[in-house]
XYZ file of C-alpha atoms in Angstrom:
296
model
C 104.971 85.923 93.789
C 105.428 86.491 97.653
C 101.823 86.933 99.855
C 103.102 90.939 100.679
C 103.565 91.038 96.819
C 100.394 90.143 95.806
C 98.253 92.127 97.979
C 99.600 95.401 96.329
C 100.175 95.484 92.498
C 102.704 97.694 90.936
C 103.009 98.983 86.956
C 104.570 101.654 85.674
C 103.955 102.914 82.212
C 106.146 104.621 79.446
C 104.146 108.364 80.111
C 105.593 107.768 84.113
C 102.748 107.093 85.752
C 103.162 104.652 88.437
C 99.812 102.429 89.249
C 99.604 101.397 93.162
C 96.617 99.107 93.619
C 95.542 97.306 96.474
C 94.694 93.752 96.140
C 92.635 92.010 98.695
C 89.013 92.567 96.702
C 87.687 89.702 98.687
C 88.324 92.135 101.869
C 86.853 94.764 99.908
C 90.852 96.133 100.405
C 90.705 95.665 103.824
C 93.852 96.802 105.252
C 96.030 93.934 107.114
C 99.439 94.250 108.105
C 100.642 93.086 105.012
C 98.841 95.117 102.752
C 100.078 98.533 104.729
C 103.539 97.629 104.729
C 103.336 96.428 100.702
C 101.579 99.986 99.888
C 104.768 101.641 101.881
C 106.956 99.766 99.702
C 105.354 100.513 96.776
C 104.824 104.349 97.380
C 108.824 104.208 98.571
C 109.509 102.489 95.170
C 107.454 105.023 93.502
C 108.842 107.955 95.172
C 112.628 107.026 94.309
C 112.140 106.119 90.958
C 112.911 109.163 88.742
C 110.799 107.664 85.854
C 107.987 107.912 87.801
C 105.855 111.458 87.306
C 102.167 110.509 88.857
C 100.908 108.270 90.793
C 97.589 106.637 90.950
C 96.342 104.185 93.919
C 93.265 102.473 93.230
C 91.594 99.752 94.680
C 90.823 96.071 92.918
C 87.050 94.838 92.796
C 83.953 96.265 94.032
C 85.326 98.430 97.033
C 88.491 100.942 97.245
C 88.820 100.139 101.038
C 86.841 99.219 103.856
C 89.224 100.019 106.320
C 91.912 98.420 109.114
C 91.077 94.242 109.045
C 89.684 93.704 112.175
C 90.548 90.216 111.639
C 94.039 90.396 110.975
C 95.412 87.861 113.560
C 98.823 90.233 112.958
C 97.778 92.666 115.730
C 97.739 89.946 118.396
C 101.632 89.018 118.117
C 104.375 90.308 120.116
C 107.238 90.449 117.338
C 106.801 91.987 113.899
C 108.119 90.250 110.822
C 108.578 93.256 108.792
C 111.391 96.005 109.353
C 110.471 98.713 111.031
C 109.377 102.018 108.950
C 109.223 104.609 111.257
C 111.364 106.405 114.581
C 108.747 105.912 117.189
C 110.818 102.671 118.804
C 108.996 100.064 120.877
C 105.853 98.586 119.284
C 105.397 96.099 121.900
C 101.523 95.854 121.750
C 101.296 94.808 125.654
C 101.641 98.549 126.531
C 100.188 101.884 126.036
C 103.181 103.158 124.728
C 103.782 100.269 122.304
C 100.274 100.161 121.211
C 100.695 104.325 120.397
C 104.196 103.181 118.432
C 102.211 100.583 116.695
C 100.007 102.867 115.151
C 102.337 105.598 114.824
C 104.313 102.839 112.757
C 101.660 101.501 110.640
C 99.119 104.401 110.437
C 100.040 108.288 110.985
C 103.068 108.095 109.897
C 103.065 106.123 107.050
C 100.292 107.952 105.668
C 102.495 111.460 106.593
C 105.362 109.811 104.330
C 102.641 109.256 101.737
C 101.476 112.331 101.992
C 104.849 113.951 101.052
C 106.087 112.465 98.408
C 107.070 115.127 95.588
C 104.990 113.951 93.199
C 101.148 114.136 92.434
C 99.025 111.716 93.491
C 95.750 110.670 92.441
C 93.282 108.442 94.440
C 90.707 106.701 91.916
C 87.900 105.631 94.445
C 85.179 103.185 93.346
C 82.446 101.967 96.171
C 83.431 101.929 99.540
C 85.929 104.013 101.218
C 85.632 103.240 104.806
C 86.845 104.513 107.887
C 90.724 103.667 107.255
C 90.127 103.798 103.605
C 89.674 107.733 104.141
C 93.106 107.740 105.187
C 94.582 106.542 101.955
C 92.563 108.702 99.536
C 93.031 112.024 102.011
C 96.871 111.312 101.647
C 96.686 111.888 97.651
C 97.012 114.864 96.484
C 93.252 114.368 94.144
C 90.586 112.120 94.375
C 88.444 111.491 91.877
C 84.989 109.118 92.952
C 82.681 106.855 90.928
C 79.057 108.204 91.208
C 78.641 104.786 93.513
C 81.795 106.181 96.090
C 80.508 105.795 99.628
C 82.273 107.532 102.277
C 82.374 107.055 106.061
C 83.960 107.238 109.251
C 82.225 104.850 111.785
C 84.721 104.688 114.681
C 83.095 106.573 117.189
C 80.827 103.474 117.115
C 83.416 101.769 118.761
C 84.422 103.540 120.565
C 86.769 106.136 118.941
C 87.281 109.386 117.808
C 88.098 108.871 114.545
C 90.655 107.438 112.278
C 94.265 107.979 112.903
C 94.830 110.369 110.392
C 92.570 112.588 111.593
C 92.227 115.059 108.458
C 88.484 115.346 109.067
C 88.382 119.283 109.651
C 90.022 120.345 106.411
C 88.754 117.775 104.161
C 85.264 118.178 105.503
C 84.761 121.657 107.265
C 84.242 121.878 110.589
C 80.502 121.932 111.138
C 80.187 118.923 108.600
C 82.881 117.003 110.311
C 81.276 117.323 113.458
C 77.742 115.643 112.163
C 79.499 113.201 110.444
C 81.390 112.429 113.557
C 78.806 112.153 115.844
C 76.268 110.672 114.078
C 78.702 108.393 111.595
C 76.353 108.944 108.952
C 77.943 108.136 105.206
C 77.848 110.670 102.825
C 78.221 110.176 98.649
C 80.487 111.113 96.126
C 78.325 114.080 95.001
C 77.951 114.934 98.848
C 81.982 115.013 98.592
C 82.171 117.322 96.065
C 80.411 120.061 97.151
C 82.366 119.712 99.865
C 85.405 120.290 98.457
C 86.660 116.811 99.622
C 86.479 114.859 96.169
C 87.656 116.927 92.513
C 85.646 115.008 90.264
C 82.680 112.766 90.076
C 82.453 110.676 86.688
C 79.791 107.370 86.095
C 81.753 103.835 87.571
C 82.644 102.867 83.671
C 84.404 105.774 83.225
C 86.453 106.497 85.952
C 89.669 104.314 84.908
C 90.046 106.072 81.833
C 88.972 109.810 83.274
C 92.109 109.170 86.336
C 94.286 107.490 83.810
C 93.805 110.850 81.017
C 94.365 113.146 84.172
C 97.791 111.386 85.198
C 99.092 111.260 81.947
C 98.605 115.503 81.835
C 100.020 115.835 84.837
C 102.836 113.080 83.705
C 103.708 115.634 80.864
C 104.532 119.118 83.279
C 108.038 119.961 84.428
C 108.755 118.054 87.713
C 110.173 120.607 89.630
C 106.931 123.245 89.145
C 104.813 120.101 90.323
C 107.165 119.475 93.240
C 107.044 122.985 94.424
C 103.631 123.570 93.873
C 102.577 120.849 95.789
C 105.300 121.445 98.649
C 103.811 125.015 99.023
C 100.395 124.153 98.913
C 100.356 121.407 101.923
C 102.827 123.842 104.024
C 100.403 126.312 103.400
C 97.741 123.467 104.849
C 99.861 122.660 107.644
C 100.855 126.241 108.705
C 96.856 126.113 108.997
C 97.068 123.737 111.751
C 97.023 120.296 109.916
C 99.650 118.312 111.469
C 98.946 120.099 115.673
C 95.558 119.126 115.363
C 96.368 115.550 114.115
C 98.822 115.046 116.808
C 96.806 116.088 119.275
C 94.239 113.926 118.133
C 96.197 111.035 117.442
C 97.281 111.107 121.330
C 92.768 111.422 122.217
C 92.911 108.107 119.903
C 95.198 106.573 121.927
C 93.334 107.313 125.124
C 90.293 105.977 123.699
C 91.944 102.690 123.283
C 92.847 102.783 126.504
C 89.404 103.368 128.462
C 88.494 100.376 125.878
C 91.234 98.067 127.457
C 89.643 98.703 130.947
C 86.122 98.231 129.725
C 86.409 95.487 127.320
C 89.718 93.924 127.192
C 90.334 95.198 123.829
C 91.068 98.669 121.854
C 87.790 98.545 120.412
C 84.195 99.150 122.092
C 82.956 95.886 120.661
C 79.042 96.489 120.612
C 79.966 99.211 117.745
C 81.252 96.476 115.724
C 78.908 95.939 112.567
C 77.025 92.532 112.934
C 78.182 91.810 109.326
C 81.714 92.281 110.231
C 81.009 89.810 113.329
C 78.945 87.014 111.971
C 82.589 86.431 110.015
C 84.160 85.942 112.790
C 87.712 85.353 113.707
C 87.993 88.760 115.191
C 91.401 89.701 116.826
C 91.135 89.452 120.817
C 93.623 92.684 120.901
C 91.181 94.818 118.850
C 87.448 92.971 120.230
C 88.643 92.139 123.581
C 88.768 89.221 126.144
C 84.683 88.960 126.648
C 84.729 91.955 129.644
C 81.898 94.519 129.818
C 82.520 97.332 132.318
C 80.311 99.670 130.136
C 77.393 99.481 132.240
């Protein structure tokens, strides 16, 4: 079994329901390189597979995912070793422009492809789902949370807006988005729910076989219905405003990790960084910086 194999595991069972789950519990599903270009295969294989009727993506271990790896040594090299995804062109990380197509690459638009794939999705969260986590769990069509789930986007800590899919506003509300932007507070599964974020909240031991009785309904309904109903339903989201919005805040991202390049050397403001994540050290010098501190 390859290393991009092995962080994502694939099954398929004989109702057609297609299990995604990412497999770095060490990372607490830390997403790397590798791991976001093993889920896009895996959603791709899932996608073209007409056997397949729902999908669930779940996380191994404690955690369903604490986010980008700020460690992943990946984001410091010039050349790529994996084929290129998406349309944006250059993703020569020296640049503006080829940091933006970087993360248009690896981020918005993969989760965008994600998102719409004609076929329900279900994201079975356990523990933490951190900053980029949110992204993978807002791309699914339902979540359903363990009564431990733990939600949070941090990033204005260091120095950004928030995470590149920036669905905050519908999955959150406005008002609530803003608080939990500005103060990057966490909020809980049950918190979630009555936001309309998260469908269901069931106790930890239960949540495997809660998501995997849900997927094998949907598994049984005629395909085309699903695929309409769920076309409608995020055109009806995006007609709203959805994908304008994330643009325009994908583009405020990018600026952010510009002003961090002139104050710190890196895309991140690095005294946001949690001390936990530091005391492991290893950080990538294109994400911490080069040891600059124009802040003050």
């Amino acid at each position: 079994m390859s290393e991009t194999e092995a962080l994502v595991l694939y099954e398929l069972d004989d109702a057609g329901v297609a299990r995604i789950t990412m497999n770095r519990p060490g990372a607490s599903n830390a997403q790397n390189v590798a791991m976001t270009y093993a889920l896009d295969e895996a959603f791709m294989r899932a996608a073209k597979d007409n056997a397949v009727r729902c999908i669930i993506l779940r996380g191994a271990g404690r955690n369903f995912s604490a986010g980008h790896d700020l460690r992943d040594r990946n984001h410091d090299a010039v050349g790529r070793d994996y084929p290129l995804t998406g349309v944006w062109g250059d993703v020569e990380t020296q640049t503006v422009e080829g940091w933006m197509g970087w993360e248009h690459e690896t981020y918005l638009d993969a989760c965008r492809r994600w998102r719409s794939i004609p076929k329900p999705t279900i994201a079975q969260v356990q523990g933490g789902c951190i900053a980029g986590g949110l992204m993978l769990a807002w791309v699914c069509d339902i979540i359903v949370a363990a009564e431990d789930s733990v939600f949070q986007d941090p990033v204005v800590n260091i120095g950004v807006l928030g995470v590149e899919y920036f669905a905050h506003v519908w999955e959150l509300g406005p008002r609530k988005a803003k608080e939990l932007l500005f103060t990057t507070e966490s909020w809980s599964a049950q918190e979630a729910h009555r936001m309309g974020m998260v469908n269901h909240v069931v106790p930890g031991e239960e949540l495997s076989d809660f998501v995997e009785a849900m997927a094998k309904k949907i598994a049984t309904k005629p395909t085309l219905a699903i695929k309409l109903a769920k076309e409608v339903i995020n055109s009806s989201v995006d007609m709203q405003g959805l994908q304008r919005s994330m643009d325009l805040a994908f583009a405020y991202h990018q600026l952010n990790h510009a002003d961090n390049r002139l104050r710190f050397g890196g895309l991140l403001n690095p005294h946001g960084i949690p001390e936990v994540v530091r005391r492991k050290g290893n950080l990538s010098e294109l994400v911490v910086g080069d040891g600059r501190d124009t802040e003050n």
